[in-house]
JSON list of C-alpha atoms in Angstrom, two decimals:
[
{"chain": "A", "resi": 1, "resn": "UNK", "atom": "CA", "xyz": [-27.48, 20.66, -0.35]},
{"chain": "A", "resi": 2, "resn": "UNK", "atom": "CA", "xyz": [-31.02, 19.34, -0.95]},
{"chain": "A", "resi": 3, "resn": "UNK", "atom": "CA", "xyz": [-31.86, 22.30, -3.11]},
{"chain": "A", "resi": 4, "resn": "UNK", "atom": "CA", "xyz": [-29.54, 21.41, -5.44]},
{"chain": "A", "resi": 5, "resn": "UNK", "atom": "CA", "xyz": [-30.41, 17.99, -6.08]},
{"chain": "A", "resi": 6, "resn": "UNK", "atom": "CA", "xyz": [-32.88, 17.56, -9.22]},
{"chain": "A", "resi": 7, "resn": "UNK", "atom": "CA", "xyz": [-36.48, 17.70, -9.00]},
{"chain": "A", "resi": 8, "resn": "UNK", "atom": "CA", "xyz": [-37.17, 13.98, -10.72]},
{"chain": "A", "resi": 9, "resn": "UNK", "atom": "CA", "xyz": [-41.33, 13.76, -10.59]},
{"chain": "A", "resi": 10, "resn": "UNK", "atom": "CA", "xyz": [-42.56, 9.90, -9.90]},
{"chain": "A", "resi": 11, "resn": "UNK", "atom": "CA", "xyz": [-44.38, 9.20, -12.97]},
{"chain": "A", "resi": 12, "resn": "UNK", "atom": "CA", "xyz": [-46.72, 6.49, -14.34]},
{"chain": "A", "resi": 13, "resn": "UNK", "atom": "CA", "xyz": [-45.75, 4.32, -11.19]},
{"chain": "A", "resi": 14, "resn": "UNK", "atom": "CA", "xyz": [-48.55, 3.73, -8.69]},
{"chain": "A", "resi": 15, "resn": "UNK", "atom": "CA", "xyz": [-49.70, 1.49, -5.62]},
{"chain": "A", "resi": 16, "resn": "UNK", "atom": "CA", "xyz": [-52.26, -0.59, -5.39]},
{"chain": "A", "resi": 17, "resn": "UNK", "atom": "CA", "xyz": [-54.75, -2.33, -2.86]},
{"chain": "A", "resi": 18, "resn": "UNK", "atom": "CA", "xyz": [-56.30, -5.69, -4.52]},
{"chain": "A", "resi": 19, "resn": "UNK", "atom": "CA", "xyz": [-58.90, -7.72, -3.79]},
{"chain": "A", "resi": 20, "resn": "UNK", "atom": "CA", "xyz": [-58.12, -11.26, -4.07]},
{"chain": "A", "resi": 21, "resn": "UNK", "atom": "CA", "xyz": [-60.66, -13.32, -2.94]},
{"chain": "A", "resi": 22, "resn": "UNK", "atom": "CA", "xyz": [-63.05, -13.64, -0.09]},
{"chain": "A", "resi": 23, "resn": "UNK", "atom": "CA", "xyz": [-64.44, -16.47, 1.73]},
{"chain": "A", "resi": 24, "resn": "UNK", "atom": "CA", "xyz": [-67.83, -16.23, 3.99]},
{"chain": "A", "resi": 25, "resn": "UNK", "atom": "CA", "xyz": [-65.09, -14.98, 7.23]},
{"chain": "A", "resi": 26, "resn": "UNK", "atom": "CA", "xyz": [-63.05, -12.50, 5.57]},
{"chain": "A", "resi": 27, "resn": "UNK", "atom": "CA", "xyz": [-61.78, -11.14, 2.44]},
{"chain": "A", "resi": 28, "resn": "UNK", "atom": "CA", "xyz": [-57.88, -11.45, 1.14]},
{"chain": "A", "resi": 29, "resn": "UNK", "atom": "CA", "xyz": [-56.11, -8.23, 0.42]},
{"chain": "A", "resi": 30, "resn": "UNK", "atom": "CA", "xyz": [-52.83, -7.14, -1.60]},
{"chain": "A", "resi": 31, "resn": "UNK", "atom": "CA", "xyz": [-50.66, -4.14, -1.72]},
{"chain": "A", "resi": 32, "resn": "UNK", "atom": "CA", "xyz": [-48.94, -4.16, -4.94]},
{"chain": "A", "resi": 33, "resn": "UNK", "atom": "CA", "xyz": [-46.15, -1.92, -6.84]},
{"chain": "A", "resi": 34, "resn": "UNK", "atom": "CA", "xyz": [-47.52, -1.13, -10.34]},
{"chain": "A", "resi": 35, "resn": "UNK", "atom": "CA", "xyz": [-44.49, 0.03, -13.02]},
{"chain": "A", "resi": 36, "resn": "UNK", "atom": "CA", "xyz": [-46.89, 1.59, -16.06]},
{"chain": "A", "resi": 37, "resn": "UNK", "atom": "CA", "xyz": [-43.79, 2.23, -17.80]},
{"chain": "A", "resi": 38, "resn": "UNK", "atom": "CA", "xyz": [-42.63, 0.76, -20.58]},
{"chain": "A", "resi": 39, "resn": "UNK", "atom": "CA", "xyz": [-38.77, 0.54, -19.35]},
{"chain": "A", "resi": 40, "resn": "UNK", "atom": "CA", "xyz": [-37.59, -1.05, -16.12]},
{"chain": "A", "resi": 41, "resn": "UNK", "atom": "CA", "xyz": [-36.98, 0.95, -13.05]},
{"chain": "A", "resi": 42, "resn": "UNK", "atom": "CA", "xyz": [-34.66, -1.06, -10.31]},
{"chain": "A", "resi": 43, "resn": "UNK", "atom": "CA", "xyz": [-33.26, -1.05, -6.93]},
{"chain": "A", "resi": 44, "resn": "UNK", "atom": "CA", "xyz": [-36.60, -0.20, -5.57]},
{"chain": "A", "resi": 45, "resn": "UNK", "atom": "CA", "xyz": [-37.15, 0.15, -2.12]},
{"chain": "A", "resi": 46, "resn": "UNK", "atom": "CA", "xyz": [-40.77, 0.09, -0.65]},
{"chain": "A", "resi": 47, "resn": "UNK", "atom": "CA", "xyz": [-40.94, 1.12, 3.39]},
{"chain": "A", "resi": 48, "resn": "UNK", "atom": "CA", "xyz": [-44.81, 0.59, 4.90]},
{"chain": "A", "resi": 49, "resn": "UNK", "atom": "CA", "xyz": [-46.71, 1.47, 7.97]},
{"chain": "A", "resi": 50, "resn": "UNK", "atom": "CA", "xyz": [-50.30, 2.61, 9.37]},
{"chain": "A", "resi": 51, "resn": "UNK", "atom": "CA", "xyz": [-50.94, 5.26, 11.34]},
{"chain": "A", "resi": 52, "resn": "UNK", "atom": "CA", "xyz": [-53.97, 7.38, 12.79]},
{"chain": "A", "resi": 53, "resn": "UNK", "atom": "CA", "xyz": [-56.77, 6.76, 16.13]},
{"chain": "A", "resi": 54, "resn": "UNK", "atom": "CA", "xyz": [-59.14, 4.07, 16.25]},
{"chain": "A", "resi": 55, "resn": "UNK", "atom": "CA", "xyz": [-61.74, 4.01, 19.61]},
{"chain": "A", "resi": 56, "resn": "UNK", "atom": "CA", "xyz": [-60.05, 7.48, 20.55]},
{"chain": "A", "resi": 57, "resn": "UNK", "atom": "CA", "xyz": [-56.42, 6.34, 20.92]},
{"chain": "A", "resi": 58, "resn": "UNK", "atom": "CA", "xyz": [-53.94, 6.63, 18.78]},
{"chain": "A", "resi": 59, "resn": "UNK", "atom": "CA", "xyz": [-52.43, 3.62, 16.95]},
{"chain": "A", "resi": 60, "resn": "UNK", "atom": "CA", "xyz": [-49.17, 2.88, 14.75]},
{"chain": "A", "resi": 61, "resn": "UNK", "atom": "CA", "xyz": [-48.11, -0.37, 13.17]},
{"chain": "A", "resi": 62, "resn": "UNK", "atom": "CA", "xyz": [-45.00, -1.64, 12.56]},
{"chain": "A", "resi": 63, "resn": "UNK", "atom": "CA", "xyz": [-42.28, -0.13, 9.72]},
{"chain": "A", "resi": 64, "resn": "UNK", "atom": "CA", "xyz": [-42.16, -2.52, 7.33]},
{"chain": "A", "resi": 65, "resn": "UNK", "atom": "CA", "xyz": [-39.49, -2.79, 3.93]},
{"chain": "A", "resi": 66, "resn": "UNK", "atom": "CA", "xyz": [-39.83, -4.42, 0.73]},
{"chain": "A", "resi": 67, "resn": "UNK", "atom": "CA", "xyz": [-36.60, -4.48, -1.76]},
{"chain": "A", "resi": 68, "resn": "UNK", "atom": "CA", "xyz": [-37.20, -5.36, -5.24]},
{"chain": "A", "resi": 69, "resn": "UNK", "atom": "CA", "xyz": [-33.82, -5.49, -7.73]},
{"chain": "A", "resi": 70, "resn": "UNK", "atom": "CA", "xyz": [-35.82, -4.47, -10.71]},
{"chain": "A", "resi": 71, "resn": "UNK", "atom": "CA", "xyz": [-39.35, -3.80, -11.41]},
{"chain": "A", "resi": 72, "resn": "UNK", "atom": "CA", "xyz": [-39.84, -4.59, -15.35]},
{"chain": "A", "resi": 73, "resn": "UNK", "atom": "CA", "xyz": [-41.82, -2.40, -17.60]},
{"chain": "A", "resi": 74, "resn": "UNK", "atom": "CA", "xyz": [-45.58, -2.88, -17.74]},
{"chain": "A", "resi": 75, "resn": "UNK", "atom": "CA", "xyz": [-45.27, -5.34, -14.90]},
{"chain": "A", "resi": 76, "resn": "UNK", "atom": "CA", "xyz": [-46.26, -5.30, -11.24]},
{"chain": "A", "resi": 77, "resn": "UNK", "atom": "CA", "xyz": [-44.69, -6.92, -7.98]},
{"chain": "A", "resi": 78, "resn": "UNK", "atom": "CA", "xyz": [-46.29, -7.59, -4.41]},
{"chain": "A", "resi": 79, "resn": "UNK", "atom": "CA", "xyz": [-45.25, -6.07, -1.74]},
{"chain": "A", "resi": 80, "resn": "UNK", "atom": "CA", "xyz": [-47.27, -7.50, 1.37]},
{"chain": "A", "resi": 81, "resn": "UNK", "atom": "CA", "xyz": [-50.89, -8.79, 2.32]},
{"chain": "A", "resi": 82, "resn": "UNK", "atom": "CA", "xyz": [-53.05, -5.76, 3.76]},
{"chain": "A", "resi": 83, "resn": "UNK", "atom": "CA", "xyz": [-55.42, -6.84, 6.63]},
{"chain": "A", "resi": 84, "resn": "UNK", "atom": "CA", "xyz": [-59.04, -5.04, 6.36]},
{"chain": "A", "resi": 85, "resn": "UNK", "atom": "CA", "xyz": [-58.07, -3.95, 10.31]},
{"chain": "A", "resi": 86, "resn": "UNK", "atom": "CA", "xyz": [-56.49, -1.58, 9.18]},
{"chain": "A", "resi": 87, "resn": "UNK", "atom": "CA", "xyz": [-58.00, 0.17, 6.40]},
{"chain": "A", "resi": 88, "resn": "UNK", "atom": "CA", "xyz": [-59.47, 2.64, 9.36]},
{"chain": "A", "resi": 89, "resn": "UNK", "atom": "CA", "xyz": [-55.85, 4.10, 9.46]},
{"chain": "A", "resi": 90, "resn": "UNK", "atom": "CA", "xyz": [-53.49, 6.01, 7.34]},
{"chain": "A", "resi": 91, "resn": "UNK", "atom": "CA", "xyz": [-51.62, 3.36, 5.03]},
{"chain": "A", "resi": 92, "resn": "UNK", "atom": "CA", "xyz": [-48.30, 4.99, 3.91]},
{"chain": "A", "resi": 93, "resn": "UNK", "atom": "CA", "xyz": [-46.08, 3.45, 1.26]},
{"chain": "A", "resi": 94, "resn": "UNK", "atom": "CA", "xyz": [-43.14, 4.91, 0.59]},
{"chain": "A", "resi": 95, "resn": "UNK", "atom": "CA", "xyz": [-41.24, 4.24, -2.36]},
{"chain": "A", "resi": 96, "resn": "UNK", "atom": "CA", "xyz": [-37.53, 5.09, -4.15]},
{"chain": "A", "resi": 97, "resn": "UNK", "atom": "CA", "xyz": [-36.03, 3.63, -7.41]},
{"chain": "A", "resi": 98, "resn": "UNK", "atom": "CA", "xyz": [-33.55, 4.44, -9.94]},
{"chain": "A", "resi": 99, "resn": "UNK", "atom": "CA", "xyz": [-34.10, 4.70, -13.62]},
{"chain": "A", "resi": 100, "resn": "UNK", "atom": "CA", "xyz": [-29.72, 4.69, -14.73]},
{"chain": "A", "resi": 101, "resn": "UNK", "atom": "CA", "xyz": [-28.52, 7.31, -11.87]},
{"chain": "A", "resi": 102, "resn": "UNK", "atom": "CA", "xyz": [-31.48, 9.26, -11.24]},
{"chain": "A", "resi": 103, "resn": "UNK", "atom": "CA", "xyz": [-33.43, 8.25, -8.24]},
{"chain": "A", "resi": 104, "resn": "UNK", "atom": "CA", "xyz": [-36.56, 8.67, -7.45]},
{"chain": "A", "resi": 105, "resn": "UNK", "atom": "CA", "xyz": [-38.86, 8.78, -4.55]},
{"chain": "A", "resi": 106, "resn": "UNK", "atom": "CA", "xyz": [-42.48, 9.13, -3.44]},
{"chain": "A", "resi": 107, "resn": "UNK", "atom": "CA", "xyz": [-44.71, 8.60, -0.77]},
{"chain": "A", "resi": 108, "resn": "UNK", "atom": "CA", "xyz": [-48.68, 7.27, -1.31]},
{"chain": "A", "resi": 109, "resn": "UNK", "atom": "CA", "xyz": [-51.16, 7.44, 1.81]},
{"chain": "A", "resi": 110, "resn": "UNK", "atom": "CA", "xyz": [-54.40, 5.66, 1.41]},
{"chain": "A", "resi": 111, "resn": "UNK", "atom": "CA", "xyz": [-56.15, 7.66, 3.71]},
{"chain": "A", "resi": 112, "resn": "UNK", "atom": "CA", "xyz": [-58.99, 6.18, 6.43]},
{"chain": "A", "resi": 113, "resn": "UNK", "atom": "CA", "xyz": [-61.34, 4.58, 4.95]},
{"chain": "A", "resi": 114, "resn": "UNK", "atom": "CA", "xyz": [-60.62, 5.04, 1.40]},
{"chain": "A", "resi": 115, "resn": "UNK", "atom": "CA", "xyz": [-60.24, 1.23, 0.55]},
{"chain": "A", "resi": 116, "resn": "UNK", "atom": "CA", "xyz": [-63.90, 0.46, 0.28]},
{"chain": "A", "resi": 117, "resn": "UNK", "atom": "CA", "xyz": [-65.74, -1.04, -2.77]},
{"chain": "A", "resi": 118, "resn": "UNK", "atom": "CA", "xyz": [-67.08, 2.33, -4.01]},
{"chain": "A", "resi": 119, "resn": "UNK", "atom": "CA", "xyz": [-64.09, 3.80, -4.76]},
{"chain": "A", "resi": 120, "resn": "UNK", "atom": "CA", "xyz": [-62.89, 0.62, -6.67]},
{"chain": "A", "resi": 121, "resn": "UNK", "atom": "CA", "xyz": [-61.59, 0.47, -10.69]},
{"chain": "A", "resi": 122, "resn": "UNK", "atom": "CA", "xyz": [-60.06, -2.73, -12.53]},
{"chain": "A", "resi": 123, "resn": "UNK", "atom": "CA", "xyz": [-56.53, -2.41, -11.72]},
{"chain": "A", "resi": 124, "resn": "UNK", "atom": "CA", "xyz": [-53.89, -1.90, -14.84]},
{"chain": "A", "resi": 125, "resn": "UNK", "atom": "CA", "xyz": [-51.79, -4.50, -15.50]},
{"chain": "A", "resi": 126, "resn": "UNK", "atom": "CA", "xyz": [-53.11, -7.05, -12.37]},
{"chain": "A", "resi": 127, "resn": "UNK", "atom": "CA", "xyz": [-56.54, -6.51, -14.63]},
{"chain": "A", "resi": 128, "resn": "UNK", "atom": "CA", "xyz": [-57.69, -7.45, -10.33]},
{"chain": "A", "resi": 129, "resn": "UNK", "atom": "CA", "xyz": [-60.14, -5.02, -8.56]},
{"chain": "A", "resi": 130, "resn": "UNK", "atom": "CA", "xyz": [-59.08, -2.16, -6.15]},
{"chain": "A", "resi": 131, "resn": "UNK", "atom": "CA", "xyz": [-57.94, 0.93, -5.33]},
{"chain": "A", "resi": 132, "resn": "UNK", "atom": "CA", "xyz": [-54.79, 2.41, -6.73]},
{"chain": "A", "resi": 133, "resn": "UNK", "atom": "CA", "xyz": [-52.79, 5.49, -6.28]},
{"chain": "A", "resi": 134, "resn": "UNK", "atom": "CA", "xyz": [-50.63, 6.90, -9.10]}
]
């Protein structure tokens, strides 16, 4: 039963949102896995999607997922372009992993609106601007 599998806490692995670049039209966005650990952590399995109401009705992108055979220590991977569209919705990432047998899961939510230039740091490891969730 689900209460007896263990409790294994999601630790020093986060999600970011990157700024790439801009041009005078738009600017270029990243969504990136981030493993701060110093060992690799493999078969990882990102699922994404955005949800929430824009103008009063209610909106939901498509499911998207993102398999990765390892992840090394200290090292990142991309997992999809982010347009700016929707950065007025709930952006849920999902992510599971095993470190030897034990897996691992998580789920990050960058809620409305919180992908803005105030709320920005210089990422770890992608040393990139943006907004990360650990």
């Amino acid at each position: 039963m689900i209460k007896d599998l263990p409790e294994n806490n999601v630790q020093d692995i986060a999600i970011a949102v990157a700024l790439e670049g801009e041009n005078i039209e738009t600017k270029i966005w990243y969504v990136y896995l981030i493993n701060l650990k110093n060992e690799p952590i493999e078969n990882v399995l990102v699922t994404s999607k955005g949800y929430g109401e824009k103008d009063g009705v209610q909106v939901k992108t498509s499911t998207l997922r993102h398999m990765f055979p390892e992840v090394s220590g200290q090292a990142f991977k991309l997992i999809e372009p982010i347009d700016e569209q929707t950065f007025g919705l709930n952006n849920e990432y999902w992510l599971s992993y095993y470190i030897g047998k034990n897996i691992y899961d998580k789920k990050f939510i960058f809620l409305p609106e919180s992908i803005v230039e105030m709320n920005f740091i210089k990422l770890p490891v992608l040393n990139k601007p943006g907004v990360m969730i650990l």
